[in-house]
Amino acid sequence: MTSTDPRMSTPEPGLWARVQARSIEQLHIRLESLVVLIGLAALMAVLSPFFLSVSNFLNILLATSTIGVLAIAATFVLSSGGLDLSLGSVLGLSGVVGAAVAVKLGAPMPIAVLATVGAGALAGLVNGLIITRAYVPAFIVTLGMLGIARGLALVISDGRVIYGLPNAMVYLGQGRPFGIPMPVIIFVVTAIIMHIVLAYTRYGRHTLAIGDNENAARTAGINVDFHRLTLYTLSGGLAGLAGLLFATRINSGDPTAGITYELTAITAAIIGGTNLFGGRGSILGTMIGALIMGVLQNGLNLLAVQSYYQQMAIGAVLILAVFIDQFQVRKESRV
Amino acid sequence: MTLLNVTGIDKSFGPVHVLHGVGFTVDPGEVVGLVGDNGAGKSTLMKIVTGMYSADAGDVALEGNSILGLTPGDRRALGIEMIYQDLALARQQDVAANIFLGREPVRSVFGMKFVDRKAMKREAQSMIDRLGAKLPAINRPVGSFSGGQQQSVAIARALTFNPKVVIMDEPTAALAVREVQGVLDLIRQLRDEGIGVILISHRLNDVLSVTDRIVVLHHGRAAANLTTAQTNMAEVVAAIVGGSDMADAAAHEARG
């Protein structure tokens, strides 16, 4: 084992490599994504005089908050080697359930909030049970749930938007304590907590290990099936939270809310450095990914670029991000 | 006292009967070779010992206590470690994360438990140093290491938590000659420390040079239990192939 194989001697790493290694180790992000975010923001600031202001910054965060919470869910599931395609539909279902409980049943605000998040968690639990107990692939189960949750949202609401949430609930979507929109506060607090969970707890480290090498995780004594079950439940619960933010912001339960949001959320996670096939991911990285998309959209809006082009720009950024990542990984790894 | 006592293990996968009442023992400080043809049931038997598979019948006891009802994690905690042929490493995680996988030390901050990265790195480094392994850096993903370096990480993981039994599945199959000697020296060192070692290998020269006893599996049965000092290549090969074509096989193996 002690060998002087020349392949084992590594050259002294350069400054960029050392800073990169530190940022991955300490912050769990790749520097490229941060550089892209700052570069993009600088570009927008030069191009538009309206970009650089506190209120516009809060606008970007507000526009990012719903997708951002979904992207947190996507990061956990993807980095465990799984996939949740039902995020957008579960968001819609949760909003409708919350609105129905609050408006039609007249339940008090805490119960309606709990019902919204709980409906999402329940949908996620069903996903997790079928994936871990019946061994149906996550792609199929969550694709099925995409249809089931959307259909159920339409059934519960009879295909109509449920208007008129109580004021206490609307505050969660439209309130501005200290001038900061409530969805931004909820989003940022959720992101910080989930970043800590993924990066610094055994639960988070086991999530990455399962995504990296499921067999290794099993032999290490990790209860992989139960862990997966909790991950899909967490994912559903976060989709429920996103549904709460969405519904309270537009003051209604819309059964068509969140269509294709799962793809946007997965895009944000992957731009932020999450490995589509598991083993790598960080919430801070995903937040940078979500902000890159938010800044791009906001900047192009300010520049009055047609929204069709924005979709193209985000698609291009996704491919570019994965290209850069693959390039880096190839250079460093023997995979 | 017997360290590990495996008795009467039966195992079927559907209609395929893989193990028929297999038993063997390992004493403290004893190196037992487990040999047999491909498909003889070696890996299945070891996975029953580590808890990855359940047994249809029979018992596995560590220091006199049955461990069949325990999970793989519980058995590891009791001191049964296995180094898998594919190494079972999480390739995108670093050395410390792999060594402590499933057993991460935690420290409490405001009642919440966080993984103690500093302690992990420190202890991982000291274990790597003790093995005399040379790794580019302890905070690099192990997927960026060479095969021998990855093997060092897998071995370090098995030895960090003071094991009682270490099972090695083809530990020398993918190694250079010099590295093979390192693994064999390590096995002798473990033996001297009173650890029981089970060595699965197709390289009969290695098995004959390092083991105290050799258990031969043939078609899912324990065909022979040989004392290494009183046997030879021909006898081992005969047991592996089950008597038929014995002379040919032994001659072939002797030619190397």
Tab-separated table of C-alpha atoms in Angstrom, chain B residues 42-199:
chain	number	residue	atom	x	y	z
B	42	LYS	CA	-18.828	-17.503	-0.827
B	43	SER	CA	-20.258	-14.021	-1.226
B	44	THR	CA	-23.761	-15.111	-0.234
B	45	LEU	CA	-22.395	-16.718	2.933
B	46	MET	CA	-20.475	-13.552	3.847
B	47	LYS	CA	-23.494	-11.349	3.187
B	48	ILE	CA	-25.457	-13.529	5.617
B	49	VAL	CA	-22.708	-12.963	8.198
B	50	THR	CA	-22.792	-9.168	7.687
B	51	GLY	CA	-26.582	-9.060	7.614
B	52	MET	CA	-27.083	-7.939	4.015
B	53	TYR	CA	-28.993	-11.189	3.367
B	54	SER	CA	-31.173	-13.167	5.762
B	55	ALA	CA	-30.614	-16.905	6.213
B	56	ASP	CA	-33.381	-19.463	5.638
B	57	ALA	CA	-31.973	-21.688	8.383
B	58	GLY	CA	-28.934	-21.879	10.678
B	59	ASP	CA	-27.277	-19.419	12.999
B	60	VAL	CA	-24.478	-16.872	13.160
B	61	ALA	CA	-23.055	-16.202	16.615
B	62	LEU	CA	-20.443	-13.668	17.664
B	63	GLU	CA	-18.724	-14.529	20.957
B	64	GLY	CA	-21.534	-16.964	21.736
B	65	ASN	CA	-24.436	-14.608	21.075
B	66	SER	CA	-26.665	-15.032	18.027
B	67	ILE	CA	-26.583	-11.986	15.762
B	68	LEU	CA	-28.965	-13.210	13.056
B	69	GLY	CA	-31.726	-10.884	14.202
B	70	LEU	CA	-29.561	-7.791	13.989
B	71	THR	CA	-29.346	-5.223	11.185
B	72	PRO	CA	-26.115	-4.720	9.201
B	73	GLY	CA	-25.517	-1.525	11.180
B	74	ASP	CA	-25.900	-3.314	14.521
B	75	ARG	CA	-23.499	-6.045	13.436
B	76	ARG	CA	-20.923	-3.453	12.403
B	77	ALA	CA	-21.308	-1.855	15.800
B	78	LEU	CA	-20.557	-5.250	17.386
B	79	GLY	CA	-17.328	-5.483	15.384
B	80	ILE	CA	-18.052	-7.344	12.138
B	81	GLU	CA	-16.482	-5.455	9.238
B	82	MET	CA	-16.336	-6.375	5.588
B	83	ILE	CA	-14.160	-4.973	2.824
B	84	TYR	CA	-16.129	-5.530	-0.344
B	85	GLN	CA	-14.606	-6.438	-3.662
B	86	ASP	CA	-16.165	-3.339	-5.234
B	87	LEU	CA	-14.990	-1.446	-2.086
B	88	ALA	CA	-18.488	0.060	-1.524
B	89	LEU	CA	-17.192	3.620	-1.485
B	90	ALA	CA	-19.239	6.770	-2.031
B	91	ARG	CA	-17.063	8.154	-4.798
B	92	GLN	CA	-18.152	11.778	-4.667
B	93	GLN	CA	-17.598	12.016	-0.906
B	94	ASP	CA	-14.223	12.643	0.684
B	95	VAL	CA	-12.021	10.252	2.672
B	96	ALA	CA	-13.386	11.185	6.087
B	97	ALA	CA	-17.016	10.917	4.948
B	98	ASN	CA	-16.351	7.424	3.607
B	99	ILE	CA	-14.479	6.166	6.643
B	100	PHE	CA	-17.205	7.404	8.982
B	101	LEU	CA	-20.145	6.590	6.679
B	102	GLY	CA	-23.103	5.659	8.878
B	103	ARG	CA	-21.097	6.312	12.068
B	104	GLU	CA	-20.409	10.032	11.892
B	105	PRO	CA	-19.413	11.549	15.227
B	106	VAL	CA	-21.746	14.363	16.263
B	107	ARG	CA	-21.516	17.301	18.606
B	108	SER	CA	-24.451	19.109	20.123
B	109	VAL	CA	-25.065	22.792	19.486
B	110	PHE	CA	-28.158	24.157	21.234
B	111	GLY	CA	-29.538	20.626	21.507
B	112	MET	CA	-29.155	19.966	17.780
B	113	LYS	CA	-26.694	17.339	16.645
B	114	PHE	CA	-24.209	18.292	13.944
B	115	VAL	CA	-21.622	16.110	12.261
B	116	ASP	CA	-18.226	16.807	13.830
B	117	ARG	CA	-16.173	17.348	10.659
B	118	LYS	CA	-13.020	18.280	12.543
B	119	ALA	CA	-12.974	15.070	14.574
B	120	MET	CA	-13.745	13.059	11.436
B	121	LYS	CA	-10.877	14.591	9.478
B	122	ARG	CA	-8.451	14.217	12.379
B	123	GLU	CA	-9.219	10.551	13.005
B	124	ALA	CA	-9.410	9.712	9.316
B	125	GLN	CA	-5.955	11.226	8.809
B	126	SER	CA	-4.476	9.325	11.730
B	127	MET	CA	-5.914	6.031	10.459
B	128	ILE	CA	-4.582	6.665	6.941
B	129	ASP	CA	-1.178	7.486	8.453
B	130	ARG	CA	-1.236	4.322	10.579
B	131	LEU	CA	-1.837	2.242	7.459
B	132	GLY	CA	1.048	4.044	5.799
B	133	ALA	CA	-1.197	4.847	2.853
B	134	LYS	CA	-0.370	7.764	0.598
B	135	LEU	CA	-3.404	9.767	-0.472
B	136	PRO	CA	-3.328	13.030	-2.461
B	137	ALA	CA	-5.514	14.801	0.113
B	138	ILE	CA	-7.995	13.764	2.736
B	139	ASN	CA	-10.619	16.293	1.620
B	140	ARG	CA	-10.810	15.072	-1.994
B	141	PRO	CA	-13.609	12.869	-3.387
B	142	VAL	CA	-12.333	9.273	-3.295
B	143	GLY	CA	-13.479	8.793	-6.910
B	144	SER	CA	-10.455	10.856	-7.943
B	145	PHE	CA	-8.048	8.328	-6.370
B	146	SER	CA	-6.298	5.348	-7.961
B	147	GLY	CA	-7.552	1.810	-7.314
B	148	GLY	CA	-4.914	1.144	-4.646
B	149	GLN	CA	-5.651	4.421	-2.901
B	150	GLN	CA	-9.373	3.674	-2.895
B	151	GLN	CA	-8.608	0.284	-1.407
B	152	SER	CA	-6.668	2.001	1.383
B	153	VAL	CA	-9.752	4.064	2.192
B	154	ALA	CA	-11.944	0.948	2.286
B	155	ILE	CA	-9.447	-0.801	4.577
B	156	ALA	CA	-9.183	2.254	6.820
B	157	ARG	CA	-12.961	2.271	7.143
B	158	ALA	CA	-12.982	-1.367	8.242
B	159	LEU	CA	-10.260	-0.850	10.850
B	160	THR	CA	-11.229	2.500	12.388
B	161	PHE	CA	-13.778	1.118	14.833
B	162	ASN	CA	-11.739	-1.678	16.453
B	163	PRO	CA	-13.296	-4.633	14.638
B	164	LYS	CA	-13.339	-8.196	15.994
B	165	VAL	CA	-13.873	-9.901	12.651
B	166	VAL	CA	-12.696	-8.502	9.313
B	167	ILE	CA	-13.992	-10.108	6.122
B	168	MET	CA	-11.996	-9.353	2.984
B	169	ASP	CA	-13.566	-10.186	-0.378
B	170	GLU	CA	-10.855	-10.495	-3.028
B	171	PRO	CA	-8.731	-7.734	-1.513
B	172	THR	CA	-5.786	-8.427	-3.820
B	173	ALA	CA	-7.586	-9.055	-7.105
B	174	ALA	CA	-7.098	-5.551	-8.504
B	175	LEU	CA	-3.741	-4.686	-6.973
B	176	ALA	CA	-0.188	-4.396	-8.213
B	177	VAL	CA	2.323	-6.945	-6.903
B	178	ARG	CA	3.842	-4.598	-4.345
B	179	GLU	CA	0.394	-3.642	-3.064
B	180	VAL	CA	-0.553	-7.306	-2.661
B	181	GLN	CA	2.345	-7.773	-0.236
B	182	GLY	CA	1.077	-4.762	1.702
B	183	VAL	CA	-2.377	-6.335	2.087
B	184	LEU	CA	-0.912	-9.702	3.159
B	185	ASP	CA	1.301	-7.957	5.734
B	186	LEU	CA	-1.764	-6.127	7.000
B	187	ILE	CA	-3.660	-9.414	7.416
B	188	ARG	CA	-0.783	-10.814	9.501
B	189	GLN	CA	-0.760	-7.627	11.569
B	190	LEU	CA	-4.501	-7.950	12.248
B	191	ARG	CA	-3.981	-11.578	13.259
B	192	ASP	CA	-1.276	-10.543	15.719
B	193	GLU	CA	-3.697	-8.026	17.229
B	194	GLY	CA	-6.154	-10.856	17.922
B	195	ILE	CA	-8.600	-9.962	15.172
B	196	GLY	CA	-10.307	-12.784	13.290
B	197	VAL	CA	-9.874	-12.481	9.523
B	198	ILE	CA	-11.859	-14.190	6.762
B	199	LEU	CA	-10.074	-13.991	3.413
